[in-house]
Amino acid sequence: MRDTTAQQRLAALLEGSGLEPIAHFASEAYLYSRGHGLTDKWLQMYDDLPDVTASSYDFTSQVRIGRREDVSDEQYQAIHDAARSQIPWRKGPWSLFGVEIDSEWRSDMKWDRLLPHIQPLQGRRVMDVGGGNGYHLYRMYGEGARMVLGVDPHPAYYFQYRLLQHFLQELPVHSIPVTLDQFPEGIPWFDTVLSMGVLYHRRSPIDHLFQLQSYLRPGGELVLETLVVDGDEGYALTPPGRYSRMNNVWFLPSVPTTESWLRRCGFENVRTVDVNTTTAKEQRPTDWMPFQSLTDGLDPANPNLTVEGLPAPKRAITLATAPELARRKGGKKR
């Protein structure tokens, strides 16, 4: 099968961790079991991609794979057409052998806000929960992470990752189309765990924080990025229906509430390092994502409010340290 080697590589990286069973999620057998109607079409597309080698990469100042001069006109067109077939591109931007993919989110802007504050990634094992198509996975690898694992259940994001990884197969960067609930029960193996843009989609945010903690080694770092609202400790907004046209938003805590939730779960050294109001410079429709975006969810008469009359999107990055196993409050002690 096409991805047997990818499954084997992930299994090798996980050897001795207790997480070896999740390598199965990198197999095509699992992918077909998801029942996504375009699986055959897109896997065949990967087979038909040109077998080209990038002359260089850049994962530090951007995500660039190869250059235009690395490919012929015919090869360039094949890569361009494959990428266009997978619109919408939500996270990016990407440069793929000269194909410039201008995604909805300028994910590099979030990365630039985040990077100065987190523990250095050199030599660390990192998991990104809700990693989408893998943009931040490559940025973390560019900072020296020894292995990076993305976890996101959406097949469309996974297929975008597969397109990019087709040209980067030797890198220890993996994404699997699952939820964290499909992992073996919490095994504290990762040095850094990120959850960005996930917490407000969880019906039980406290359970999500405990779950993230359970996969962190003692002293490991949690990077939590979430929508927040202004308010005192204890306040969290629960939208009565949609929020900025999204229908799966459950809790928008204040920054003090976010920090108190983390402390209640046993995290240590909790601190919020960035609060940022989302603007159309960072999230907007493009030729690669020509659908509704941020401004469509805002009140046209008052951009400080959503179309539902709620506070406009504001995001906070909060960091925390995982406690020793004996001091953890959720799940089984190990």
XYZ file of C-alpha atoms in Angstrom:
334
model
C 0.000 0.000 0.000
C 1.120 3.560 -0.723
C 1.649 4.633 2.875
C 3.067 1.470 4.464
C 6.381 3.245 4.915
C 4.705 6.241 6.585
C 3.010 3.907 9.040
C 6.295 2.150 9.731
C 8.126 5.430 10.247
C 5.545 6.656 12.721
C 5.677 3.320 14.555
C 9.473 3.604 14.784
C 9.220 7.095 16.273
C 6.692 5.845 18.828
C 8.656 2.714 19.785
C 8.745 2.202 23.527
C 6.239 4.959 24.246
C 3.097 2.886 24.710
C 1.520 4.829 21.865
C 2.554 2.406 19.124
C -1.077 1.445 18.313
C -1.817 4.906 16.940
C 0.533 4.232 14.007
C -2.405 2.298 12.533
C -4.136 5.634 11.942
C -1.452 6.445 9.351
C -2.520 3.461 7.258
C -4.735 3.571 4.202
C -6.851 0.793 5.681
C -7.893 3.208 8.410
C -8.334 6.042 5.937
C -10.701 3.963 3.799
C -12.625 2.978 6.930
C -13.563 6.657 7.389
C -15.761 6.384 4.302
C -14.729 9.726 2.783
C -16.074 9.816 -0.765
C -12.952 11.380 -2.310
C -10.400 8.982 -0.813
C -9.805 7.053 -4.046
C -9.646 10.196 -6.157
C -7.156 11.996 -3.959
C -4.932 8.989 -3.278
C -4.700 8.454 -7.027
C -3.821 12.109 -7.377
C -0.865 11.612 -5.021
C 0.282 8.665 -7.148
C 0.192 10.916 -10.209
C 2.186 13.755 -8.648
C 5.629 14.261 -10.164
C 8.501 12.548 -8.392
C 10.609 15.644 -7.779
C 13.105 16.579 -5.094
C 13.106 20.003 -3.513
C 16.435 21.787 -3.827
C 15.800 23.468 -0.464
C 13.232 23.980 2.279
C 12.415 26.795 4.644
C 10.412 26.133 7.791
C 11.711 29.043 9.856
C 10.718 32.311 8.186
C 7.891 30.633 6.200
C 6.861 27.197 4.955
C 8.503 26.804 1.577
C 8.988 23.453 -0.122
C 11.301 23.652 -3.125
C 11.464 26.390 -5.728
C 9.849 27.050 -9.106
C 13.080 26.183 -10.931
C 13.061 22.683 -9.378
C 10.187 21.612 -11.646
C 9.268 21.733 -15.300
C 6.224 23.633 -16.556
C 4.301 20.364 -16.767
C 5.289 19.361 -13.227
C 4.414 22.807 -11.898
C 0.963 22.584 -13.476
C 0.352 19.136 -11.979
C 1.253 20.376 -8.493
C -0.834 23.521 -8.968
C -3.872 21.545 -10.130
C -3.562 19.073 -7.257
C -3.451 21.907 -4.726
C -6.386 23.709 -6.337
C -8.446 20.521 -6.167
C -8.270 20.708 -2.381
C -9.746 24.156 -1.859
C -10.564 25.513 0.705
C -7.154 26.015 2.309
C -7.812 27.277 5.823
C -4.287 27.331 7.289
C -1.064 28.506 5.705
C 0.392 30.178 3.688
C 2.416 27.631 1.732
C 4.915 27.863 -1.093
C 5.088 24.562 -2.977
C 7.572 24.544 -5.864
C 6.459 28.075 -6.699
C 2.739 27.432 -6.210
C 1.779 30.145 -3.718
C -1.149 28.965 -1.572
C -2.692 32.002 0.122
C -4.791 30.440 2.860
C -7.695 31.988 4.778
C -5.644 32.220 7.979
C -2.240 33.875 8.065
C -1.093 31.187 10.477
C 2.392 32.655 10.431
C 1.083 35.650 12.379
C -0.095 33.417 15.234
C 3.226 31.576 15.127
C 5.145 34.839 15.404
C 3.118 35.793 18.493
C 3.663 32.383 20.049
C 7.275 31.463 19.353
C 9.084 33.983 21.593
C 7.270 32.707 24.692
C 7.355 28.915 24.507
C 10.089 26.606 25.722
C 12.682 25.979 22.959
C 11.539 23.095 20.764
C 14.991 21.716 19.993
C 14.956 17.938 20.503
C 11.398 17.852 21.833
C 8.528 15.484 21.032
C 5.539 17.642 20.152
C 1.834 16.952 19.635
C -0.516 19.490 18.047
C -4.163 18.718 18.811
C -6.419 20.245 16.174
C -3.424 20.786 13.912
C -5.483 21.096 10.714
C -3.431 20.610 7.569
C -0.154 20.732 9.464
C 1.127 24.276 8.972
C 2.396 24.610 12.534
C 3.828 21.083 12.458
C 6.401 22.197 9.905
C 7.129 25.411 11.773
C 7.835 23.353 14.903
C 10.068 20.986 12.980
C 11.898 24.040 11.679
C 12.623 24.995 15.289
C 14.376 21.674 15.887
C 11.648 19.383 17.232
C 12.769 15.740 17.029
C 9.279 14.580 16.030
C 5.962 16.313 15.531
C 2.527 14.686 15.530
C -0.642 16.418 14.396
C -4.057 15.163 15.501
C -7.114 16.367 13.593
C -10.158 14.302 12.599
C -11.167 16.245 9.482
C -10.337 14.276 6.304
C -10.053 17.395 4.118
C -7.231 18.763 6.297
C -5.525 15.385 6.315
C -5.566 15.174 2.519
C -3.929 18.606 2.292
C -1.218 17.391 4.677
C -0.752 14.277 2.514
C -0.258 16.416 -0.573
C 2.504 18.408 1.132
C 4.087 15.425 2.846
C 4.364 13.690 -0.522
C 7.444 15.850 -1.058
C 8.692 15.594 2.557
C 8.395 11.891 3.306
C 11.670 11.589 5.205
C 10.758 14.211 7.788
C 9.558 13.092 11.260
C 6.369 15.119 10.763
C 3.148 13.144 10.896
C -0.543 13.937 10.993
C -3.294 11.425 11.653
C -7.036 11.949 10.995
C -8.345 11.076 14.449
C -9.458 12.661 17.694
C -7.480 12.436 20.903
C -10.270 10.216 22.216
C -9.000 7.459 19.892
C -5.574 7.367 21.560
C -4.585 4.848 24.238
C -5.443 6.175 27.683
C -3.223 9.104 28.633
C 0.473 8.271 28.281
C 2.754 11.140 29.426
C 5.249 11.013 26.590
C 5.239 14.402 24.850
C 7.431 17.334 25.850
C 5.105 19.943 24.358
C 1.385 19.678 23.606
C -0.492 22.362 21.711
C -4.236 22.887 21.595
C -5.006 25.884 19.406
C -8.533 26.718 18.372
C -10.030 23.637 20.017
C -11.125 24.429 23.589
C -14.223 26.415 22.642
C -15.435 23.529 20.487
C -15.393 21.121 23.446
C -18.566 20.554 25.442
C -16.436 19.865 28.501
C -13.404 22.163 28.456
C -12.128 20.883 31.809
C -12.071 17.297 30.515
C -10.147 18.526 27.474
C -7.510 20.143 29.697
C -7.142 16.959 31.756
C -6.815 14.966 28.559
C -4.075 17.234 27.226
C -2.245 17.006 30.539
C -2.348 13.222 30.486
C -0.103 13.093 27.401
C 2.465 15.546 28.782
C 5.552 14.383 30.630
C 6.141 16.027 34.035
C 7.497 19.496 33.398
C 6.258 19.457 29.811
C 4.594 22.527 28.383
C 0.988 23.060 27.355
C 0.328 25.730 24.744
C -3.352 26.655 24.857
C -4.831 29.101 22.354
C -8.534 29.802 22.497
C -11.239 32.363 21.936
C -11.776 34.516 25.015
C -14.025 37.341 26.160
C -13.479 40.171 28.595
C -14.525 39.444 32.149
C -13.504 38.572 35.679
C -12.405 35.183 36.979
C -15.329 32.792 36.858
C -16.968 34.358 33.824
C -17.415 32.409 30.598
C -19.789 33.215 27.763
C -21.988 30.401 26.501
C -23.463 31.473 23.148
C -27.184 30.669 22.977
C -26.805 29.583 19.354
C -24.208 30.387 16.745
C -21.146 32.464 17.427
C -19.829 34.508 14.488
C -21.839 32.099 12.318
C -20.130 29.054 13.888
C -22.580 26.537 15.328
C -20.240 24.478 17.521
C -18.947 27.008 20.047
C -19.704 26.098 23.650
C -17.644 28.188 26.077
C -15.707 31.438 25.673
C -13.946 32.039 28.983
C -12.334 35.217 30.195
C -8.540 35.136 30.474
C -8.681 34.870 34.306
C -11.169 32.009 33.961
C -8.940 30.195 31.467
C -6.036 30.468 33.871
C -8.152 29.310 36.827
C -9.339 26.262 34.863
C -5.730 25.307 34.202
C -4.744 25.712 37.841
C -7.785 23.720 38.935
C -6.568 20.901 36.683
C -3.203 20.961 38.443
C -1.150 22.850 35.869
C 1.646 25.014 37.203
C 3.347 28.230 36.077
C 0.169 29.335 34.311
C 0.495 32.610 32.412
C -1.190 34.279 29.461
C 1.415 35.634 27.063
C -0.723 37.143 24.314
C -4.231 38.497 23.786
C -5.096 39.484 20.248
C -8.249 40.699 18.529
C -8.634 38.859 15.238
C -8.609 41.146 12.218
C -9.173 40.761 8.488
C -5.415 41.019 7.993
C -5.073 37.614 9.683
C -8.282 35.870 8.599
C -9.928 36.642 5.274
C -11.226 35.062 2.066
C -8.664 34.470 -0.672
C -8.520 32.826 -4.075
C -7.615 29.631 -2.198
C -10.506 29.983 0.285
C -13.259 31.912 -1.540
C -16.003 31.418 1.059
C -17.290 33.204 4.166
C -14.613 34.327 6.589
C -14.165 36.642 9.567
C -15.925 39.763 8.292
C -19.008 37.750 7.316
C -19.417 36.844 10.973
C -19.207 40.430 12.220
C -21.925 43.062 12.532
C -21.400 45.330 9.481
C -22.482 48.341 11.551
C -20.232 47.503 14.509
C -17.202 45.247 13.946
C -16.753 44.945 17.711
C -19.757 42.606 17.685
C -20.594 39.411 15.862
C -23.693 39.193 13.682
C -25.383 37.627 16.716
C -24.579 40.673 18.867
C -21.839 38.961 20.892
C -18.283 40.218 21.457
C -16.135 39.910 18.324
C -13.466 37.190 18.244
C -10.485 37.730 20.522
C -7.854 35.060 21.110
C -5.462 34.404 23.973
C -2.370 32.216 24.232
C -1.849 30.728 27.686
C 1.109 28.561 28.684
C 1.291 26.107 31.561
C 3.579 23.399 32.925
C 2.459 19.819 33.567
C 2.823 18.721 37.198
C 4.525 15.615 38.491
C 2.430 12.491 37.965
C 1.683 12.095 41.661
C 0.172 15.601 41.796
C -2.149 15.235 38.822
C -5.826 15.586 39.633
C -7.481 13.979 36.622
C -7.399 10.413 35.319
C -5.381 7.515 36.647
C -2.041 7.958 38.369
C 0.804 6.319 36.468
